Tab-separated table of C-alpha atoms in Angstrom:
chain	number	residue	atom	x	y	z
A	1	LYS	CA	18.196	4.760	-4.146
A	2	ASN	CA	14.117	3.727	-5.433
A	3	GLN	CA	11.778	6.930	-5.715
A	4	VAL	CA	8.792	8.342	-6.537
A	5	GLU	CA	7.748	11.577	-6.913
A	6	GLN	CA	4.306	12.426	-7.419
A	7	SER	CA	2.336	15.592	-7.949
A	8	PRO	CA	0.869	18.021	-7.244
A	9	GLN	CA	0.564	16.735	-3.554
A	10	SER	CA	-2.942	18.143	-3.147
A	11	LEU	CA	-5.960	19.514	-5.286
A	12	ILE	CA	-9.738	20.140	-5.642
A	13	ILE	CA	-12.262	20.540	-8.517
A	14	LEU	CA	-15.295	20.954	-8.705
A	15	GLU	CA	-17.067	18.504	-9.373
A	16	GLY	CA	-17.687	16.727	-14.223
A	17	LYS	CA	-13.793	18.308	-14.932
A	18	ASN	CA	-11.465	15.830	-15.080
A	19	CYS	CA	-8.145	15.873	-13.775
A	20	THR	CA	-4.387	15.224	-14.295
A	21	LEU	CA	-1.797	13.427	-11.383
A	22	GLN	CA	1.358	12.877	-11.968
A	23	CYS	CA	4.320	10.286	-11.065
A	24	ASN	CA	7.686	9.871	-11.582
A	25	TYR	CA	10.393	7.287	-10.730
A	26	THR	CA	13.811	5.893	-10.171
A	27	VAL	CA	12.517	2.226	-9.701
A	28	SER	CA	14.746	-0.569	-11.183
A	29	PRO	CA	14.347	-3.136	-12.187
A	30	PHE	CA	10.945	-2.474	-13.316
A	31	SER	CA	8.407	-4.257	-12.789
A	32	ASN	CA	5.359	-2.991	-13.264
A	33	LEU	CA	3.218	-0.104	-11.630
A	34	ARG	CA	-0.012	0.154	-9.768
A	35	TRP	CA	-1.999	3.032	-8.822
A	36	TYR	CA	-4.056	2.783	-5.547
A	37	LYS	CA	-6.918	5.708	-4.308
A	38	GLN	CA	-6.706	5.817	-0.176
A	39	ASP	CA	-9.970	6.915	1.569
A	40	THR	CA	-9.258	8.678	4.218
A	41	GLY	CA	-8.531	5.758	7.186
A	42	ARG	CA	-9.046	2.558	4.750
A	43	GLY	CA	-7.004	0.715	3.361
A	44	PRO	CA	-5.472	1.586	-0.751
A	45	VAL	CA	-7.755	-0.188	-3.453
A	46	SER	CA	-5.967	-0.452	-5.982
A	47	LEU	CA	-7.528	1.663	-10.117
A	48	THR	CA	-5.049	0.398	-12.351
A	49	ILE	CA	-1.430	-2.220	-12.774
A	50	MET	CA	0.643	-1.808	-15.587
A	51	THR	CA	3.791	-2.616	-16.842
A	52	PHE	CA	7.078	-2.465	-18.223
A	53	SER	CA	5.161	-2.865	-22.254
A	54	GLU	CA	1.287	-0.754	-21.438
A	55	ASN	CA	1.005	2.218	-22.212
A	56	THR	CA	-2.178	3.008	-21.531
A	57	LYS	CA	-5.053	1.544	-19.149
A	58	SER	CA	-8.181	2.209	-18.740
A	59	ASN	CA	-11.285	0.869	-15.550
A	60	GLY	CA	-14.342	2.899	-15.759
A	61	ARG	CA	-13.615	6.074	-15.924
A	62	TYR	CA	-9.148	6.392	-14.577
A	63	THR	CA	-7.078	6.850	-17.098
A	64	ALA	CA	-3.380	5.630	-16.751
A	65	THR	CA	-0.741	6.501	-19.065
A	66	LEU	CA	2.698	5.089	-18.979
A	67	ASP	CA	5.780	5.916	-20.689
A	68	ALA	CA	9.324	3.334	-19.823
A	69	ASP	CA	11.706	5.603	-21.363
A	70	THR	CA	11.883	8.628	-19.426
A	71	LYS	CA	10.512	6.585	-16.008
A	72	GLN	CA	6.801	8.974	-15.105
A	73	SER	CA	2.818	7.793	-15.176
A	74	SER	CA	0.541	9.655	-15.553
A	75	LEU	CA	-3.706	9.390	-13.240
A	76	HIS	CA	-6.387	10.555	-15.729
A	77	ILE	CA	-10.501	11.708	-13.942
A	78	THR	CA	-12.791	11.845	-16.191
A	79	ALA	CA	-16.202	13.200	-15.441
A	80	SER	CA	-15.655	13.753	-11.756
A	81	GLN	CA	-17.952	13.068	-9.035
A	82	LEU	CA	-18.126	13.477	-5.724
A	83	SER	CA	-16.584	10.309	-4.068
A	84	ASP	CA	-13.632	10.217	-6.425
A	85	SER	CA	-12.301	13.281	-3.405
A	86	ALA	CA	-9.233	10.363	-1.903
A	87	SER	CA	-5.978	10.317	-1.959
A	88	TYR	CA	-4.013	8.589	-5.216
A	89	ILE	CA	-1.322	6.866	-5.095
A	90	CYS	CA	1.904	5.874	-7.227
A	91	VAL	CA	3.044	2.301	-6.677
A	92	VAL	CA	6.493	1.094	-8.324
A	93	SER	CA	7.525	-2.379	-7.572
A	94	SER	CA	11.147	-3.779	-9.045
A	95	ASN	CA	11.296	-7.626	-9.164
A	96	SER	CA	15.041	-8.843	-8.255
A	97	GLY	CA	16.463	-12.183	-7.573
A	98	GLY	CA	12.164	-13.085	-7.467
A	99	TYR	CA	11.806	-10.505	-4.429
A	100	GLN	CA	9.725	-7.671	-5.010
A	101	LYS	CA	9.906	-4.545	-3.453
A	102	VAL	CA	7.705	-2.052	-3.076
A	103	THR	CA	7.628	1.631	-3.555
A	104	PHE	CA	5.197	3.684	-2.556
A	105	GLY	CA	5.134	7.727	-3.223
A	106	THR	CA	3.784	10.711	-1.574
A	107	GLY	CA	0.395	10.591	-2.897
A	108	THR	CA	-2.056	13.370	-3.986
A	109	LYS	CA	-5.251	14.396	-2.201
A	110	LEU	CA	-7.454	14.680	-4.741
A	111	GLN	CA	-10.929	17.168	-3.372
A	112	VAL	CA	-13.856	16.754	-5.537
A	113	ILE	CA	-15.878	19.777	-4.127
A	114	PRO	CA	-20.123	20.621	-5.552
B	1	GLU	CA	-15.344	-10.771	-3.093
B	2	PRO	CA	-13.405	-12.346	-1.445
B	3	GLU	CA	-11.377	-9.714	1.064
B	4	VAL	CA	-8.817	-9.341	3.082
B	5	THR	CA	-10.159	-8.864	6.595
B	6	GLN	CA	-7.621	-7.613	9.752
B	7	THR	CA	-8.436	-6.834	13.899
B	8	PRO	CA	-9.038	-5.837	15.493
B	9	SER	CA	-10.456	-2.196	13.778
B	10	HIS	CA	-8.552	0.539	16.047
B	11	GLN	CA	-6.192	-1.434	19.440
B	12	VAL	CA	-4.862	1.234	22.049
B	13	THR	CA	-2.284	-0.069	24.177
B	14	GLN	CA	1.315	1.366	26.448
B	15	MET	CA	4.471	2.036	25.385
B	16	GLY	CA	6.555	-1.310	26.343
B	17	GLN	CA	3.355	-3.549	25.602
B	18	GLU	CA	3.539	-5.740	22.570
B	19	VAL	CA	0.501	-6.548	20.432
B	20	ILE	CA	-0.405	-8.322	18.069
B	21	LEU	CA	-2.007	-6.931	14.861
B	22	ARG	CA	-3.918	-9.860	12.688
B	23	CYS	CA	-5.046	-10.151	9.221
B	24	VAL	CA	-6.645	-13.512	7.561
B	25	PRO	CA	-5.512	-13.175	3.600
B	26	ILE	CA	-7.987	-14.414	0.208
B	27	SER	CA	-7.990	-17.811	1.834
B	28	ASN	CA	-6.055	-19.221	-2.128
B	29	HIS	CA	-3.133	-16.707	-1.995
B	30	LEU	CA	0.395	-16.938	-1.135
B	31	TYR	CA	2.528	-14.363	-1.007
B	32	PHE	CA	1.508	-11.803	2.449
B	33	TYR	CA	2.386	-8.067	3.313
B	34	TRP	CA	2.623	-5.755	5.938
B	35	TYR	CA	2.594	-2.044	5.935
B	36	ARG	CA	2.644	1.213	8.350
B	37	GLN	CA	0.868	4.559	7.147
B	38	ILE	CA	2.285	7.052	10.074
B	39	LEU	CA	-1.281	9.158	10.112
B	40	GLY	CA	-0.360	12.840	6.937
B	41	GLN	CA	3.033	10.062	5.910
B	42	LYS	CA	3.740	8.051	3.276
B	43	VAL	CA	2.731	4.161	2.910
B	44	GLU	CA	6.164	2.384	3.655
B	45	PHE	CA	6.385	-1.856	3.168
B	46	LEU	CA	7.279	-3.252	6.896
B	47	VAL	CA	8.183	-7.148	5.873
B	48	SER	CA	7.249	-9.049	3.219
B	49	PHE	CA	6.272	-12.920	3.942
B	50	TYR	CA	6.315	-16.254	1.077
B	51	ASN	CA	5.675	-19.083	1.447
B	52	ASN	CA	6.653	-19.827	4.981
B	53	GLU	CA	9.435	-17.260	6.064
B	54	ILE	CA	11.232	-13.583	5.553
B	55	SER	CA	11.097	-13.068	1.993
B	56	GLU	CA	12.238	-9.286	2.710
B	57	LYS	CA	11.814	-6.912	5.460
B	58	SER	CA	12.656	-3.254	5.373
B	59	GLU	CA	14.932	-0.578	7.853
B	60	ILE	CA	11.336	-0.549	9.822
B	61	PHE	CA	11.077	-4.200	10.372
B	62	ASP	CA	13.657	-4.011	13.225
B	63	ASP	CA	14.178	-6.548	15.866
B	64	GLN	CA	10.957	-5.754	18.079
B	65	PHE	CA	9.035	-6.808	15.217
B	66	SER	CA	7.822	-10.314	14.099
B	67	VAL	CA	5.720	-11.796	11.792
B	68	GLU	CA	3.852	-16.226	12.145
B	69	ARG	CA	1.060	-17.293	10.383
B	70	PRO	CA	-0.068	-19.074	12.762
B	71	ASP	CA	-2.388	-21.726	10.604
B	72	GLY	CA	-3.574	-21.477	7.554
B	73	SER	CA	-5.784	-18.614	7.669
B	74	ASN	CA	-3.647	-16.082	9.999
B	75	PHE	CA	-1.310	-13.987	9.179
B	76	THR	CA	0.241	-11.626	12.564
B	77	LEU	CA	2.911	-9.148	13.440
B	78	LYS	CA	4.067	-8.793	16.318
B	79	ILE	CA	5.357	-5.778	17.939
B	80	ARG	CA	7.359	-7.129	20.940
B	81	SER	CA	7.346	-3.508	23.139
B	82	THR	CA	5.576	-0.427	21.840
B	83	LYS	CA	6.992	2.428	21.660
B	84	LEU	CA	5.246	5.961	20.839
B	85	GLU	CA	6.640	6.079	17.313
B	86	ASP	CA	5.070	2.756	15.827
B	87	SER	CA	1.923	5.138	16.419
B	88	ALA	CA	0.360	4.910	12.485
B	89	MET	CA	-2.276	2.815	10.061
B	90	TYR	CA	-1.051	-0.957	9.809
B	91	PHE	CA	-1.555	-2.380	6.518
B	92	CYS	CA	-1.957	-6.854	5.809
B	93	ALA	CA	-2.162	-7.184	1.863
B	94	SER	CA	-1.799	-10.411	0.687
B	95	LYS	CA	-1.517	-12.194	-3.350
B	96	GLY	CA	-2.586	-14.669	-5.303
B	97	SER	CA	-0.382	-15.326	-8.727
B	98	GLY	CA	-0.991	-12.274	-10.586
B	99	GLU	CA	0.799	-8.958	-9.679
B	100	THR	CA	-2.029	-7.294	-7.418
B	101	GLN	CA	-1.584	-6.791	-4.048
B	102	TYR	CA	-4.994	-7.219	-2.268
B	103	PHE	CA	-5.097	-4.365	1.163
B	104	GLY	CA	-7.101	-4.903	4.377
B	105	PRO	CA	-9.414	-2.170	6.119
B	106	GLY	CA	-5.729	-1.244	8.516
B	107	THR	CA	-5.888	-1.333	11.980
B	108	ARG	CA	-5.420	1.847	13.760
B	109	LEU	CA	-2.782	1.905	16.806
B	110	LEU	CA	-2.090	4.015	19.072
B	111	VAL	CA	0.741	3.907	21.553
B	112	LEU	CA	0.670	5.888	24.763
C-alpha cells in the first residue's frame, strides 16, 4: 500500500532559526515528490517538485532533498519567518498506465514564534 | 498569475440534501482533481478527470459522488445525499502539461 509518513508531527522554532522536516514514502512506481505549504483553512501551495533524478532543489529559503534509494526526502527551511507558520505536506505521485496516483502525507505543523 | 477558484467558500446543508461544489480551473489546464480534507486529518484524493471522463477515483468516491465539466470553464463535484461524515474542506486542483497541481482555496462543507 502506498504510504507517506512525515516527521515530526509538529514543531515550534524561534524566528530566524533553521529547521528540517522529514518525509519517508513507500509509493511505487515513483513519479515525483512535492512539498506543499498549507496555511490553516487554505489550499496547499506548491513549494518544490522533484523527480527521480533530482537530489536537491531550492526555492528561496526552502531547500528540498530527495534520496530515491532510501525513499526519503527532507525540506530545510532557512532563517525562518513568522509567515512560515503552516503545515508542510509531502506528496508523492506515481504514474501507472498513464494515470497519476497521488498520496499525501499527514503533514508537519510548523509554528514559528518571535 | 492565474488561479483556481472555488465557490462557495462555505456551504451548510442538511443531511440527505444534494450539494454541488464548483471550481473554475486554470484556463489552459486539462487535468482536474477533487480532494477532501476532514478537519484535523490529511488531504485525501477523491477523483481525477481528463478528456471529459474520470481517469482515477478513490474508494471514498462512491455512487453518492459525481463530477461534471458542464462547460468549458467549470468543474463540479456533486454529492447526491450528504451524510454527516461528508463534512470537510473540499479542494479542487488543476494541472497543465507540467507536473504541478494547482489547488483552489477550498469549499468548507458542513453537514448538519
